PDB file of C-alpha atoms in Angstrom:
ATOM      1  CA  PRO A   1       0.000   0.000   0.000  1.00  0.00           C
ATOM      2  CA  THR A   2       1.132   3.536  -0.681  1.00  0.00           C
ATOM      3  CA  HIS A   3       1.471   5.578   2.506  1.00  0.00           C
ATOM      4  CA  THR A   4       0.791   9.309   2.504  1.00  0.00           C
ATOM      5  CA  ASN A   5       1.984  12.140   4.707  1.00  0.00           C
ATOM      6  CA  ASP A   6      -0.095  14.823   6.410  1.00  0.00           C
ATOM      7  CA  ASN A   7      -0.428  16.751   3.142  1.00  0.00           C
ATOM      8  CA  ASN A   8      -1.895  13.692   1.375  1.00  0.00           C
ATOM      9  CA  LYS A   9       1.130  13.449  -0.907  1.00  0.00           C
ATOM     10  CA  ALA A  10       2.533  10.034  -1.704  1.00  0.00           C
ATOM     11  CA  THR A  11       5.890   9.392  -0.098  1.00  0.00           C
ATOM     12  CA  ALA A  12       8.878   8.515  -2.230  1.00  0.00           C
ATOM     13  CA  THR A  13       9.861   5.610   0.017  1.00  0.00           C
ATOM     14  CA  ALA A  14       6.697   3.565  -0.527  1.00  0.00           C
ATOM     15  CA  ALA A  15       7.451   0.006  -1.653  1.00  0.00           C
ATOM     16  CA  VAL A  16       4.872  -1.821  -3.749  1.00  0.00           C
ATOM     17  CA  PRO A  17       5.050  -5.639  -3.462  1.00  0.00           C
ATOM     18  CA  ASP A  18       4.768  -7.654  -6.659  1.00  0.00           C
ATOM     19  CA  VAL A  19       5.406 -11.161  -5.240  1.00  0.00           C
ATOM     20  CA  LEU A  20       3.168 -12.642  -2.525  1.00  0.00           C
ATOM     21  CA  ASP A  21       3.867 -15.602  -0.278  1.00  0.00           C
ATOM     22  CA  VAL A  22       0.367 -16.281   1.057  1.00  0.00           C
ATOM     23  CA  GLY A  23       0.408 -18.149   4.358  1.00  0.00           C
ATOM     24  CA  CYS A  24       4.158 -17.652   4.602  1.00  0.00           C
ATOM     25  CA  GLY A  25       4.462 -19.555   7.890  1.00  0.00           C
ATOM     26  CA  PHE A  26       7.913 -19.076   9.400  1.00  0.00           C
ATOM     27  CA  GLY A  27       9.223 -17.184   6.386  1.00  0.00           C
ATOM     28  CA  GLY A  28      11.526 -19.719   4.748  1.00  0.00           C
ATOM     29  CA  LEU A  29      10.227 -19.171   1.217  1.00  0.00           C
ATOM     30  CA  THR A  30       9.807 -15.414   1.687  1.00  0.00           C
ATOM     31  CA  MET A  31      13.481 -15.042   2.554  1.00  0.00           C
ATOM     32  CA  ALA A  32      14.589 -17.431  -0.193  1.00  0.00           C
ATOM     33  CA  LEU A  33      12.627 -15.441  -2.781  1.00  0.00           C
ATOM     34  CA  SER A  34      14.300 -12.219  -1.644  1.00  0.00           C
ATOM     35  CA  THR A  35      17.596 -13.741  -2.764  1.00  0.00           C
ATOM     36  CA  LEU A  36      16.200 -15.389  -5.876  1.00  0.00           C
ATOM     37  CA  LEU A  37      14.310 -12.291  -7.068  1.00  0.00           C
ATOM     38  CA  PRO A  38      16.484  -9.305  -6.089  1.00  0.00           C
ATOM     39  CA  ASN A  39      14.617  -6.943  -8.427  1.00  0.00           C
ATOM     40  CA  ASN A  40      11.191  -7.775  -6.984  1.00  0.00           C
ATOM     41  CA  THR A  41       9.538  -6.846  -3.702  1.00  0.00           C
ATOM     42  CA  ILE A  42       8.464  -9.885  -1.679  1.00  0.00           C
ATOM     43  CA  LEU A  43       5.640  -9.747   0.847  1.00  0.00           C
ATOM     44  CA  GLY A  44       4.771 -12.636   3.141  1.00  0.00           C
ATOM     45  CA  LEU A  45       1.177 -12.738   4.355  1.00  0.00           C
ATOM     46  CA  GLU A  46       0.343 -14.646   7.538  1.00  0.00           C
ATOM     47  CA  ILE A  47      -2.842 -14.699   9.618  1.00  0.00           C
ATOM     48  CA  ARG A  48      -1.223 -15.694  12.949  1.00  0.00           C
ATOM     49  CA  ALA A  49       0.030 -12.703  14.924  1.00  0.00           C
ATOM     50  CA  LYS A  50       2.870 -14.426  16.790  1.00  0.00           C
ATOM     51  CA  VAL A  51       4.150 -16.150  13.659  1.00  0.00           C
ATOM     52  CA  THR A  52       4.055 -12.844  11.786  1.00  0.00           C
ATOM     53  CA  GLU A  53       6.120 -11.202  14.508  1.00  0.00           C
ATOM     54  CA  TYR A  54       8.599 -14.095  14.398  1.00  0.00           C
ATOM     55  CA  VAL A  55       9.087 -13.648  10.643  1.00  0.00           C
ATOM     56  CA  ARG A  56       9.497  -9.884  11.047  1.00  0.00           C
ATOM     57  CA  LEU A  57      12.231 -10.366  13.648  1.00  0.00           C
ATOM     58  CA  ARG A  58      13.863 -13.034  11.488  1.00  0.00           C
ATOM     59  CA  ILE A  59      14.007 -10.677   8.512  1.00  0.00           C
ATOM     60  CA  MET A  60      15.378  -7.839  10.632  1.00  0.00           C
ATOM     61  CA  ALA A  61      18.054 -10.119  12.081  1.00  0.00           C
ATOM     62  CA  HIS A  62      19.027 -11.290   8.598  1.00  0.00           C
ATOM     63  CA  ARG A  63      19.342  -7.700   7.399  1.00  0.00           C
ATOM     64  CA  SER A  64      21.485  -6.816  10.398  1.00  0.00           C
ATOM     65  CA  ASN A  65      23.764  -9.824  10.045  1.00  0.00           C
ATOM     66  CA  ASN A  66      24.296  -9.337   6.331  1.00  0.00           C
ATOM     67  CA  GLY A  67      24.861  -5.649   6.897  1.00  0.00           C
ATOM     68  CA  ASN A  68      27.732  -6.512   9.239  1.00  0.00           C
ATOM     69  CA  ASN A  69      29.115  -8.929   6.678  1.00  0.00           C
ATOM     70  CA  ASP A  70      29.017  -6.220   4.025  1.00  0.00           C
ATOM     71  CA  ASP A  71      31.403  -4.121   6.121  1.00  0.00           C
ATOM     72  CA  ASP A  72      33.915  -6.979   6.106  1.00  0.00           C
ATOM     73  CA  ASP A  73      33.712  -7.615   2.338  1.00  0.00           C
ATOM     74  CA  ALA A  74      36.195  -5.754   0.194  1.00  0.00           C
ATOM     75  CA  ASP A  75      33.744  -5.394  -2.679  1.00  0.00           C
ATOM     76  CA  GLY A  76      30.797  -4.520  -0.411  1.00  0.00           C
ATOM     77  CA  SER A  77      28.754  -7.455  -1.619  1.00  0.00           C
ATOM     78  CA  SER A  78      26.585  -9.625   0.608  1.00  0.00           C
ATOM     79  CA  GLY A  79      26.099 -13.360   0.528  1.00  0.00           C
ATOM     80  CA  ASN A  80      22.632 -13.213  -1.042  1.00  0.00           C
ATOM     81  CA  GLY A  81      23.244 -10.497  -3.603  1.00  0.00           C
ATOM     82  CA  ASN A  82      21.063  -7.912  -1.823  1.00  0.00           C
ATOM     83  CA  LYS A  83      22.406  -4.839  -0.094  1.00  0.00           C
ATOM     84  CA  GLY A  84      22.054  -5.651   3.578  1.00  0.00           C
ATOM     85  CA  GLY A  85      20.109  -8.860   2.857  1.00  0.00           C
ATOM     86  CA  CYS A  86      16.312  -9.242   2.698  1.00  0.00           C
ATOM     87  CA  GLU A  87      15.959  -5.529   1.980  1.00  0.00           C
ATOM     88  CA  ASN A  88      13.318  -6.408  -0.602  1.00  0.00           C
ATOM     89  CA  ALA A  89      11.277  -8.657   1.716  1.00  0.00           C
ATOM     90  CA  SER A  90       8.747  -7.980   4.440  1.00  0.00           C
ATOM     91  CA  VAL A  91       5.821  -9.604   6.223  1.00  0.00           C
ATOM     92  CA  MET A  92       2.336  -8.481   7.177  1.00  0.00           C
ATOM     93  CA  ARG A  93      -0.473  -9.993   9.190  1.00  0.00           C
ATOM     94  CA  SER A  94      -3.597 -10.255   7.060  1.00  0.00           C
ATOM     95  CA  ASN A  95      -6.429 -12.540   6.029  1.00  0.00           C
ATOM     96  CA  THR A  96      -5.922 -12.829   2.287  1.00  0.00           C
ATOM     97  CA  MET A  97      -9.337 -14.320   1.607  1.00  0.00           C
ATOM     98  CA  LYS A  98     -11.031 -11.243   3.105  1.00  0.00           C
ATOM     99  CA  PHE A  99      -8.785  -8.241   2.631  1.00  0.00           C
ATOM    100  CA  MET A 100      -6.745  -8.780  -0.535  1.00  0.00           C
ATOM    101  CA  PRO A 101      -8.845  -6.308  -2.594  1.00  0.00           C
ATOM    102  CA  ASN A 102      -8.038  -3.614  -0.024  1.00  0.00           C
ATOM    103  CA  LEU A 103      -4.285  -4.047  -0.338  1.00  0.00           C
ATOM    104  CA  PHE A 104      -3.285  -4.395  -3.979  1.00  0.00           C
ATOM    105  CA  LEU A 105      -3.895  -2.738  -7.317  1.00  0.00           C
ATOM    106  CA  PRO A 106      -5.192  -4.607 -10.375  1.00  0.00           C
ATOM    107  CA  HIS A 107      -2.521  -6.270 -12.542  1.00  0.00           C
ATOM    108  CA  SER A 108       0.199  -5.376 -10.022  1.00  0.00           C
ATOM    109  CA  LEU A 109       1.457  -8.841  -9.025  1.00  0.00           C
ATOM    110  CA  GLU A 110       3.875 -11.139 -10.831  1.00  0.00           C
ATOM    111  CA  LYS A 111       3.746 -14.196  -8.576  1.00  0.00           C
ATOM    112  CA  ILE A 112       1.447 -15.615  -5.894  1.00  0.00           C
ATOM    113  CA  PHE A 113       2.509 -18.638  -3.825  1.00  0.00           C
ATOM    114  CA  PHE A 114       0.208 -20.979  -1.901  1.00  0.00           C
ATOM    115  CA  CYS A 115       2.459 -23.407  -0.061  1.00  0.00           C
ATOM    116  CA  PHE A 116       0.933 -26.245   1.963  1.00  0.00           C
ATOM    117  CA  PRO A 117      -2.400 -24.526   2.683  1.00  0.00           C
ATOM    118  CA  ASP A 118      -4.942 -25.903   5.145  1.00  0.00           C
ATOM    119  CA  PRO A 119      -6.669 -28.806   3.309  1.00  0.00           C
ATOM    120  CA  HIS A 120      -9.996 -28.403   5.168  1.00  0.00           C
ATOM    121  CA  PHE A 121     -10.828 -32.073   4.745  1.00  0.00           C
ATOM    122  CA  LYS A 122     -14.501 -31.852   5.747  1.00  0.00           C
ATOM    123  CA  ARG A 123     -16.803 -31.252   2.815  1.00  0.00           C
ATOM    124  CA  LYS A 124     -18.647 -28.450   4.617  1.00  0.00           C
ATOM    125  CA  ASN A 125     -15.322 -26.607   4.954  1.00  0.00           C
ATOM    126  CA  HIS A 126     -14.321 -26.850   1.280  1.00  0.00           C
ATOM    127  CA  PRO A 127     -15.477 -23.234   0.629  1.00  0.00           C
ATOM    128  CA  ARG A 128     -12.782 -22.149   3.105  1.00  0.00           C
ATOM    129  CA  ARG A 129      -9.985 -23.475   0.896  1.00  0.00           C
ATOM    130  CA  ILE A 130      -7.611 -20.800  -0.367  1.00  0.00           C
ATOM    131  CA  VAL A 131      -8.068 -21.925  -3.992  1.00  0.00           C
ATOM    132  CA  SER A 132     -11.619 -21.800  -5.333  1.00  0.00           C
ATOM    133  CA  LYS A 133     -13.390 -20.640  -8.472  1.00  0.00           C
ATOM    134  CA  THR A 134     -14.367 -17.319  -6.901  1.00  0.00           C
ATOM    135  CA  LEU A 135     -10.949 -16.619  -5.384  1.00  0.00           C
ATOM    136  CA  LEU A 136      -9.169 -17.566  -8.603  1.00  0.00           C
ATOM    137  CA  THR A 137     -11.055 -14.769 -10.355  1.00  0.00           C
ATOM    138  CA  GLU A 138      -9.802 -12.427  -7.645  1.00  0.00           C
ATOM    139  CA  TYR A 139      -6.219 -13.641  -8.040  1.00  0.00           C
ATOM    140  CA  ALA A 140      -6.465 -13.211 -11.818  1.00  0.00           C
ATOM    141  CA  TYR A 141      -7.577  -9.625 -11.245  1.00  0.00           C
ATOM    142  CA  PHE A 142      -4.324  -8.834  -9.430  1.00  0.00           C
ATOM    143  CA  LEU A 143      -1.897 -10.839 -11.594  1.00  0.00           C
ATOM    144  CA  LYS A 144      -0.298  -9.286 -14.658  1.00  0.00           C
ATOM    145  CA  PRO A 145      -1.579 -10.883 -17.893  1.00  0.00           C
ATOM    146  CA  ASN A 146       1.049 -12.978 -19.714  1.00  0.00           C
ATOM    147  CA  VAL A 147       3.460 -12.417 -16.784  1.00  0.00           C
ATOM    148  CA  GLY A 148       1.728 -13.377 -13.556  1.00  0.00           C
ATOM    149  CA  ARG A 149       2.036 -16.907 -12.234  1.00  0.00           C
ATOM    150  CA  LEU A 150       0.183 -18.779  -9.516  1.00  0.00           C
ATOM    151  CA  TYR A 151       2.075 -21.494  -7.599  1.00  0.00           C
ATOM    152  CA  CYS A 152       0.419 -24.254  -5.536  1.00  0.00           C
ATOM    153  CA  ILE A 153       2.092 -27.023  -3.548  1.00  0.00           C
ATOM    154  CA  THR A 154       0.739 -29.495  -0.996  1.00  0.00           C
ATOM    155  CA  ASP A 155       1.416 -32.909   0.467  1.00  0.00           C
ATOM    156  CA  VAL A 156      -2.282 -33.888   0.256  1.00  0.00           C
ATOM    157  CA  GLU A 157      -3.035 -35.540  -3.094  1.00  0.00           C
ATOM    158  CA  GLU A 158      -6.780 -34.898  -2.823  1.00  0.00           C
ATOM    159  CA  LEU A 159      -6.160 -31.182  -2.280  1.00  0.00           C
ATOM    160  CA  HIS A 160      -3.714 -31.133  -5.188  1.00  0.00           C
ATOM    161  CA  GLN A 161      -6.415 -32.595  -7.426  1.00  0.00           C
ATOM    162  CA  TRP A 162      -8.778 -29.889  -6.151  1.00  0.00           C
ATOM    163  CA  HIS A 163      -6.238 -27.239  -7.192  1.00  0.00           C
ATOM    164  CA  ILE A 164      -5.890 -28.839 -10.616  1.00  0.00           C
ATOM    165  CA  ASP A 165      -9.649 -29.062 -11.190  1.00  0.00           C
ATOM    166  CA  LYS A 166     -10.364 -25.475 -10.131  1.00  0.00           C
ATOM    167  CA  CYS A 167      -7.476 -23.921 -12.035  1.00  0.00           C
ATOM    168  CA  ASN A 168      -8.010 -25.966 -15.201  1.00  0.00           C
ATOM    169  CA  SER A 169     -11.665 -24.937 -15.336  1.00  0.00           C
ATOM    170  CA  HIS A 170     -10.886 -21.234 -14.949  1.00  0.00           C
ATOM    171  CA  PRO A 171     -10.693 -19.351 -18.281  1.00  0.00           C
ATOM    172  CA  LEU A 172      -7.905 -16.977 -17.186  1.00  0.00           C
ATOM    173  CA  PHE A 173      -5.277 -19.556 -16.199  1.00  0.00           C
ATOM    174  CA  ARG A 174      -3.124 -21.918 -18.249  1.00  0.00           C
ATOM    175  CA  LYS A 175      -1.212 -24.778 -16.681  1.00  0.00           C
ATOM    176  CA  LEU A 176       2.524 -24.716 -17.294  1.00  0.00           C
ATOM    177  CA  THR A 177       4.130 -27.770 -18.827  1.00  0.00           C
ATOM    178  CA  GLN A 178       6.741 -29.725 -16.913  1.00  0.00           C
ATOM    179  CA  ALA A 179       9.434 -28.280 -19.187  1.00  0.00           C
ATOM    180  CA  GLU A 180       8.311 -24.747 -18.319  1.00  0.00           C
ATOM    181  CA  CYS A 181       8.305 -25.576 -14.615  1.00  0.00           C
ATOM    182  CA  ASP A 182      11.828 -26.985 -14.852  1.00  0.00           C
ATOM    183  CA  THR A 183      13.128 -23.654 -16.173  1.00  0.00           C
ATOM    184  CA  ASP A 184      11.450 -21.634 -13.403  1.00  0.00           C
ATOM    185  CA  PRO A 185      13.805 -21.299 -10.396  1.00  0.00           C
ATOM    186  CA  CYS A 186      10.873 -20.334  -8.160  1.00  0.00           C
ATOM    187  CA  VAL A 187       9.472 -23.861  -8.493  1.00  0.00           C
ATOM    188  CA  LYS A 188      12.603 -25.357  -6.952  1.00  0.00           C
ATOM    189  CA  ALA A 189      12.537 -22.776  -4.154  1.00  0.00           C
ATOM    190  CA  MET A 190       8.867 -23.509  -3.462  1.00  0.00           C
ATOM    191  CA  TYR A 191       9.617 -27.250  -3.382  1.00  0.00           C
ATOM    192  CA  ASN A 192      12.623 -27.065  -1.049  1.00  0.00           C
ATOM    193  CA  GLU A 193      12.676 -23.856   1.020  1.00  0.00           C
ATOM    194  CA  THR A 194       9.462 -23.848   3.077  1.00  0.00           C
ATOM    195  CA  GLU A 195       9.605 -25.192   6.616  1.00  0.00           C
ATOM    196  CA  GLU A 196       6.563 -27.374   5.942  1.00  0.00           C
ATOM    197  CA  GLY A 197       8.179 -28.725   2.777  1.00  0.00           C
ATOM    198  CA  LYS A 198      11.320 -29.680   4.706  1.00  0.00           C
ATOM    199  CA  LYS A 199       9.155 -31.423   7.281  1.00  0.00           C
ATOM    200  CA  VAL A 200       7.404 -33.412   4.547  1.00  0.00           C
ATOM    201  CA  GLN A 201      10.759 -34.310   3.007  1.00  0.00           C
ATOM    202  CA  ARG A 202      12.074 -35.612   6.336  1.00  0.00           C
ATOM    203  CA  ALA A 203       8.930 -37.728   6.683  1.00  0.00           C
ATOM    204  CA  GLY A 204       9.549 -39.208   3.235  1.00  0.00           C
ATOM    205  CA  THR A 205       6.082 -38.402   1.876  1.00  0.00           C
ATOM    206  CA  ASN A 206       5.217 -36.914  -1.516  1.00  0.00           C
ATOM    207  CA  LYS A 207       4.826 -33.283  -2.469  1.00  0.00           C
ATOM    208  CA  TYR A 208       2.488 -32.242  -5.285  1.00  0.00           C
ATOM    209  CA  TYR A 209       2.692 -28.933  -7.095  1.00  0.00           C
ATOM    210  CA  ALA A 210       1.243 -27.070 -10.066  1.00  0.00           C
ATOM    211  CA  VAL A 211       2.012 -23.716 -11.685  1.00  0.00           C
ATOM    212  CA  TYR A 212      -0.426 -21.655 -13.734  1.00  0.00           C
ATOM    213  CA  GLN A 213       0.125 -18.694 -16.039  1.00  0.00           C
ATOM    214  CA  ARG A 214      -2.253 -15.732 -16.073  1.00  0.00           C
ATOM    215  CA  ILE A 215      -3.514 -15.360 -19.646  1.00  0.00           C
ATOM    216  CA  PRO A 216      -5.163 -12.259 -21.164  1.00  0.00           C
ATOM    217  CA  ASN A 217      -8.865 -11.678 -20.743  1.00  0.00           C
ATOM    218  CA  THR A 218     -11.058 -13.220 -23.393  1.00  0.00           C
ATOM    219  CA  THR A 219     -12.611 -10.790 -25.863  1.00  0.00           C
ATOM    220  CA  ALA A 220     -15.859 -12.708 -26.264  1.00  0.00           C
ATOM    221  CA  GLN A 221     -18.819 -10.388 -25.825  1.00  0.00           C
ATOM    222  CA  VAL A 222     -21.426 -11.288 -23.245  1.00  0.00           C
ATOM    223  CA  THR A 223     -24.981 -10.481 -24.303  1.00  0.00           C
ATOM    224  CA  ALA A 224     -28.437 -11.001 -22.851  1.00  0.00           C
ATOM    225  CA  GLU A 225     -28.812 -14.078 -25.062  1.00  0.00           C
ATOM    226  CA  ASN A 226     -25.620 -15.893 -23.978  1.00  0.00           C
ATOM    227  CA  PHE A 227     -25.326 -14.617 -20.389  1.00  0.00           C
ATOM    228  CA  TRP A 228     -26.635 -17.859 -18.871  1.00  0.00           C
ATOM    229  CA  ASN A 229     -24.719 -20.183 -21.162  1.00  0.00           C
ATOM    230  CA  ALA A 230     -22.596 -22.748 -19.353  1.00  0.00           C
ATOM    231  CA  ASP A 231     -19.353 -21.338 -20.814  1.00  0.00           C
ATOM    232  CA  GLN A 232     -19.938 -17.741 -19.752  1.00  0.00           C
ATOM    233  CA  LEU A 233     -18.732 -16.153 -16.501  1.00  0.00           C
ATOM    234  CA  GLY A 234     -18.210 -19.474 -14.767  1.00  0.00           C
ATOM    235  CA  VAL A 235     -21.905 -20.378 -14.900  1.00  0.00           C
ATOM    236  CA  SER A 236     -22.296 -24.030 -14.034  1.00  0.00           C
ATOM    237  CA  PRO A 237     -24.331 -26.398 -16.242  1.00  0.00           C
ATOM    238  CA  ILE A 238     -26.844 -26.745 -13.385  1.00  0.00           C
ATOM    239  CA  LEU A 239     -27.610 -23.021 -13.378  1.00  0.00           C
ATOM    240  CA  SER A 240     -27.708 -23.054 -17.152  1.00  0.00           C
ATOM    241  CA  SER A 241     -30.249 -25.887 -17.186  1.00  0.00           C
ATOM    242  CA  LEU A 242     -32.341 -24.133 -14.541  1.00  0.00           C
ATOM    243  CA  SER A 243     -32.369 -21.014 -16.681  1.00  0.00           C
ATOM    244  CA  ASP A 244     -33.419 -23.056 -19.738  1.00  0.00           C
ATOM    245  CA  ASN A 245     -36.230 -24.676 -17.758  1.00  0.00           C
ATOM    246  CA  LYS A 246     -37.416 -21.289 -16.535  1.00  0.00           C
ATOM    247  CA  THR A 247     -37.439 -19.965 -20.118  1.00  0.00           C
ATOM    248  CA  ASN A 248     -39.365 -23.026 -21.356  1.00  0.00           C
ATOM    249  CA  ASN A 249     -41.911 -22.645 -18.561  1.00  0.00           C
ATOM    250  CA  LYS A 250     -42.473 -19.000 -19.499  1.00  0.00           C
ATOM    251  CA  THR A 251     -42.908 -20.003 -23.139  1.00  0.00           C
ATOM    252  CA  ASN A 252     -45.453 -22.696 -22.220  1.00  0.00           C
ATOM    253  CA  ILE A 253     -47.390 -20.268 -20.027  1.00  0.00           C
ATOM    254  CA  ALA A 254     -47.443 -17.653 -22.799  1.00  0.00           C
ATOM    255  CA  THR A 255     -48.638 -20.233 -25.348  1.00  0.00           C
ATOM    256  CA  THR A 256     -51.407 -21.444 -23.037  1.00  0.00           C
ATOM    257  CA  THR A 257     -52.551 -17.891 -22.355  1.00  0.00           C
ATOM    258  CA  THR A 258     -52.645 -17.070 -26.062  1.00  0.00           C
ATOM    259  CA  ALA A 259     -54.599 -20.218 -26.856  1.00  0.00           C
ATOM    260  CA  THR A 260     -57.113 -19.441 -24.125  1.00  0.00           C
ATOM    261  CA  ALA A 261     -57.532 -15.855 -25.284  1.00  0.00           C
ATOM    262  CA  THR A 262     -58.144 -16.852 -28.903  1.00  0.00           C
ATOM    263  CA  ALA A 263     -60.546 -19.731 -28.177  1.00  0.00           C
ATOM    264  CA  PRO A 264     -64.049 -19.105 -29.620  1.00  0.00           C
ATOM    265  CA  ILE A 265     -66.782 -18.295 -27.121  1.00  0.00           C
ATOM    266  CA  LYS A 266     -69.673 -20.725 -27.267  1.00  0.00           C
ATOM    267  CA  ALA A 267     -73.182 -19.191 -27.452  1.00  0.00           C
TER     268      ALA A 267
END
């Protein structure tokens, strides 16, 4: 967010994040991305207050330590390639599912990471999952077309299949091929650098991931005639069939009324 002074003028020191680590946990991936993407601004988002404070202190300590190392280096370079270390990373406590539209501008993000989110196993809690048809539309609104990428990783195969189904059915996302994923260094960082990912690796269980590219908006025009079609605006076939039934019922009622009105009156 852009902060303003008392005269309502934007400050020159405002930093605009373009890479989000949603549910950053203890900050392993957030800090790794700060090294991997030195020209981007990384923001970790975490809903737990104490964990957020831990990550903030961890980042500050890393900056301080690397700043001391810079003084000892003849060329003034730090170990991670950033001046002072983690200067392009920060953390904020927030509920992404509720407040994301209040924090970011449209088409301002290049990458969004969802690493080992809560699977919400119970069917009644599925709407609380961080990846859904509605939320994907919101994420697409903030990602840059042709540039933005959405990263998902989990150790729950059923949740991974949920991610695949929801993202594949969304018209604004395209799944990256394995060859494209292999050339993306962020995929390796997502797979290896999170604390939860390291825990899964020590347990010897599988990790499942998928990466999707934000594609440009479709230019198909929506009209009153095709608004309720199953391929428009994410309308499900059930709603489409209900709309068709409603239209047929209105047609039948109109036909019956016309027939009754035109029937001859017996003397």
